[in-house]
Amino acid sequence: MTGDVMNRFTYQLHEMAYLACAPWRAMSDATRFWARNPLNPFATTQIGRNILASTEMFERLTRRYGKPHFGLDRTTIGSASV
C-alpha cells in the first residue's frame, strides 16, 4: 500500500523539488554572471574560478533535460507484443 501511494506522488515530489530550487537557481545565475565578468578583479583568481565552477555544476544539476526518443514502437512483455 505504501509503495502505491509513493508511486502516485513521485512526479509531484520531483516537480516540487525543482520549483523549490528556483530561487537558488536565480542566485546561482547572478553569481555566475558576476564571476564571468571580465571587469571583476576576482574572476581570474583561484577562488573566482572555484565559484564559477560551483555555479556551473549547480546549474547542470538543476537543469531540465528532455526525455530522449528511444524509437520503440513495439516491445514484448512475456509472450505478448505490446
PDB file of C-alpha atoms in Angstrom:
ATOM      1  CA  MET A   1       0.000   0.000   0.000  1.00  0.00           C
ATOM      2  CA  THR A   2       2.784   2.451   0.851  1.00  0.00           C
ATOM      3  CA  GLY A   3       4.547   1.800  -2.462  1.00  0.00           C
ATOM      4  CA  ASP A   4       1.367   2.571  -4.407  1.00  0.00           C
ATOM      5  CA  VAL A   5       0.948   5.924  -2.658  1.00  0.00           C
ATOM      6  CA  MET A   6       4.602   6.784  -3.176  1.00  0.00           C
ATOM      7  CA  ASN A   7       4.433   5.899  -6.870  1.00  0.00           C
ATOM      8  CA  ARG A   8       1.443   8.207  -7.329  1.00  0.00           C
ATOM      9  CA  PHE A   9       3.233  11.178  -5.801  1.00  0.00           C
ATOM     10  CA  THR A  10       6.762  10.683  -7.143  1.00  0.00           C
ATOM     11  CA  TYR A  11       6.289  13.068 -10.063  1.00  0.00           C
ATOM     12  CA  GLN A  12       4.688  15.694  -7.828  1.00  0.00           C
ATOM     13  CA  LEU A  13       7.591  15.448  -5.385  1.00  0.00           C
ATOM     14  CA  HIS A  14      10.045  15.804  -8.256  1.00  0.00           C
ATOM     15  CA  GLU A  15       8.246  18.925  -9.525  1.00  0.00           C
ATOM     16  CA  MET A  16       8.047  20.384  -6.026  1.00  0.00           C
ATOM     17  CA  ALA A  17      11.796  19.915  -5.533  1.00  0.00           C
ATOM     18  CA  TYR A  18      12.517  21.518  -8.905  1.00  0.00           C
ATOM     19  CA  LEU A  19      10.325  24.526  -8.134  1.00  0.00           C
ATOM     20  CA  ALA A  20      11.841  24.857  -4.660  1.00  0.00           C
ATOM     21  CA  CYS A  21      15.262  25.248  -6.312  1.00  0.00           C
ATOM     22  CA  ALA A  22      14.104  28.199  -8.463  1.00  0.00           C
ATOM     23  CA  PRO A  23      15.318  30.931  -6.060  1.00  0.00           C
ATOM     24  CA  TRP A  24      18.641  29.142  -5.647  1.00  0.00           C
ATOM     25  CA  ARG A  25      18.997  28.892  -9.431  1.00  0.00           C
ATOM     26  CA  ALA A  26      18.355  32.628  -9.789  1.00  0.00           C
ATOM     27  CA  MET A  27      21.054  33.395  -7.220  1.00  0.00           C
ATOM     28  CA  SER A  28      23.417  30.938  -8.896  1.00  0.00           C
ATOM     29  CA  ASP A  29      22.808  32.556 -12.301  1.00  0.00           C
ATOM     30  CA  ALA A  30      23.536  36.015 -10.879  1.00  0.00           C
ATOM     31  CA  THR A  31      26.699  34.746  -9.200  1.00  0.00           C
ATOM     32  CA  ARG A  32      27.826  33.056 -12.421  1.00  0.00           C
ATOM     33  CA  PHE A  33      27.243  36.310 -14.326  1.00  0.00           C
ATOM     34  CA  TRP A  34      29.341  38.160 -11.731  1.00  0.00           C
ATOM     35  CA  ALA A  35      32.100  35.521 -11.758  1.00  0.00           C
ATOM     36  CA  ARG A  36      32.387  35.580 -15.579  1.00  0.00           C
ATOM     37  CA  ASN A  37      32.505  39.358 -15.850  1.00  0.00           C
ATOM     38  CA  PRO A  38      35.922  40.435 -17.188  1.00  0.00           C
ATOM     39  CA  LEU A  39      35.716  43.625 -15.093  1.00  0.00           C
ATOM     40  CA  ASN A  40      35.549  41.530 -11.925  1.00  0.00           C
ATOM     41  CA  PRO A  41      39.006  41.611 -10.288  1.00  0.00           C
ATOM     42  CA  PHE A  42      38.383  38.197  -8.705  1.00  0.00           C
ATOM     43  CA  ALA A  43      37.410  36.483 -11.981  1.00  0.00           C
ATOM     44  CA  THR A  44      40.934  35.221 -12.663  1.00  0.00           C
ATOM     45  CA  THR A  45      41.783  34.214  -9.096  1.00  0.00           C
ATOM     46  CA  GLN A  46      41.538  30.686  -7.753  1.00  0.00           C
ATOM     47  CA  ILE A  47      38.505  31.487  -5.632  1.00  0.00           C
ATOM     48  CA  GLY A  48      36.789  33.190  -8.574  1.00  0.00           C
ATOM     49  CA  ARG A  49      37.321  30.124 -10.753  1.00  0.00           C
ATOM     50  CA  ASN A  50      36.046  27.866  -7.952  1.00  0.00           C
ATOM     51  CA  ILE A  51      32.920  29.985  -7.575  1.00  0.00           C
ATOM     52  CA  LEU A  52      32.328  29.873 -11.331  1.00  0.00           C
ATOM     53  CA  ALA A  53      32.796  26.094 -11.443  1.00  0.00           C
ATOM     54  CA  SER A  54      30.426  25.623  -8.492  1.00  0.00           C
ATOM     55  CA  THR A  55      27.688  27.718 -10.074  1.00  0.00           C
ATOM     56  CA  GLU A  56      28.049  25.859 -13.370  1.00  0.00           C
ATOM     57  CA  MET A  57      27.766  22.498 -11.604  1.00  0.00           C
ATOM     58  CA  PHE A  58      24.669  23.660  -9.725  1.00  0.00           C
ATOM     59  CA  GLU A  59      23.113  24.837 -12.989  1.00  0.00           C
ATOM     60  CA  ARG A  60      23.804  21.484 -14.655  1.00  0.00           C
ATOM     61  CA  LEU A  61      22.382  19.545 -11.712  1.00  0.00           C
ATOM     62  CA  THR A  62      19.151  21.548 -11.665  1.00  0.00           C
ATOM     63  CA  ARG A  63      18.656  21.958 -15.431  1.00  0.00           C
ATOM     64  CA  ARG A  64      15.603  20.382 -17.039  1.00  0.00           C
ATOM     65  CA  TYR A  65      16.545  17.739 -19.544  1.00  0.00           C
ATOM     66  CA  GLY A  66      14.084  16.462 -22.146  1.00  0.00           C
ATOM     67  CA  LYS A  67      13.225  12.810 -22.459  1.00  0.00           C
ATOM     68  CA  PRO A  68      15.215  11.053 -25.188  1.00  0.00           C
ATOM     69  CA  HIS A  69      13.308   9.402 -28.020  1.00  0.00           C
ATOM     70  CA  PHE A  70      14.030   5.676 -27.878  1.00  0.00           C
ATOM     71  CA  GLY A  71      12.206   4.782 -31.096  1.00  0.00           C
ATOM     72  CA  LEU A  72      10.482   1.736 -29.634  1.00  0.00           C
ATOM     73  CA  ASP A  73       7.158   1.252 -31.379  1.00  0.00           C
ATOM     74  CA  ARG A  74       6.571  -2.254 -30.050  1.00  0.00           C
ATOM     75  CA  THR A  75       8.023  -4.442 -27.325  1.00  0.00           C
ATOM     76  CA  THR A  76       7.395  -7.914 -25.964  1.00  0.00           C
ATOM     77  CA  ILE A  77       6.223  -8.470 -22.395  1.00  0.00           C
ATOM     78  CA  GLY A  78       6.131 -12.132 -21.584  1.00  0.00           C
ATOM     79  CA  SER A  79       4.733 -13.646 -24.766  1.00  0.00           C
ATOM     80  CA  ALA A  80       2.513 -10.678 -25.709  1.00  0.00           C
ATOM     81  CA  SER A  81       3.555  -7.993 -28.154  1.00  0.00           C
ATOM     82  CA  VAL A  82       2.645  -4.554 -26.826  1.00  0.00           C
TER      83      VAL A  82
END
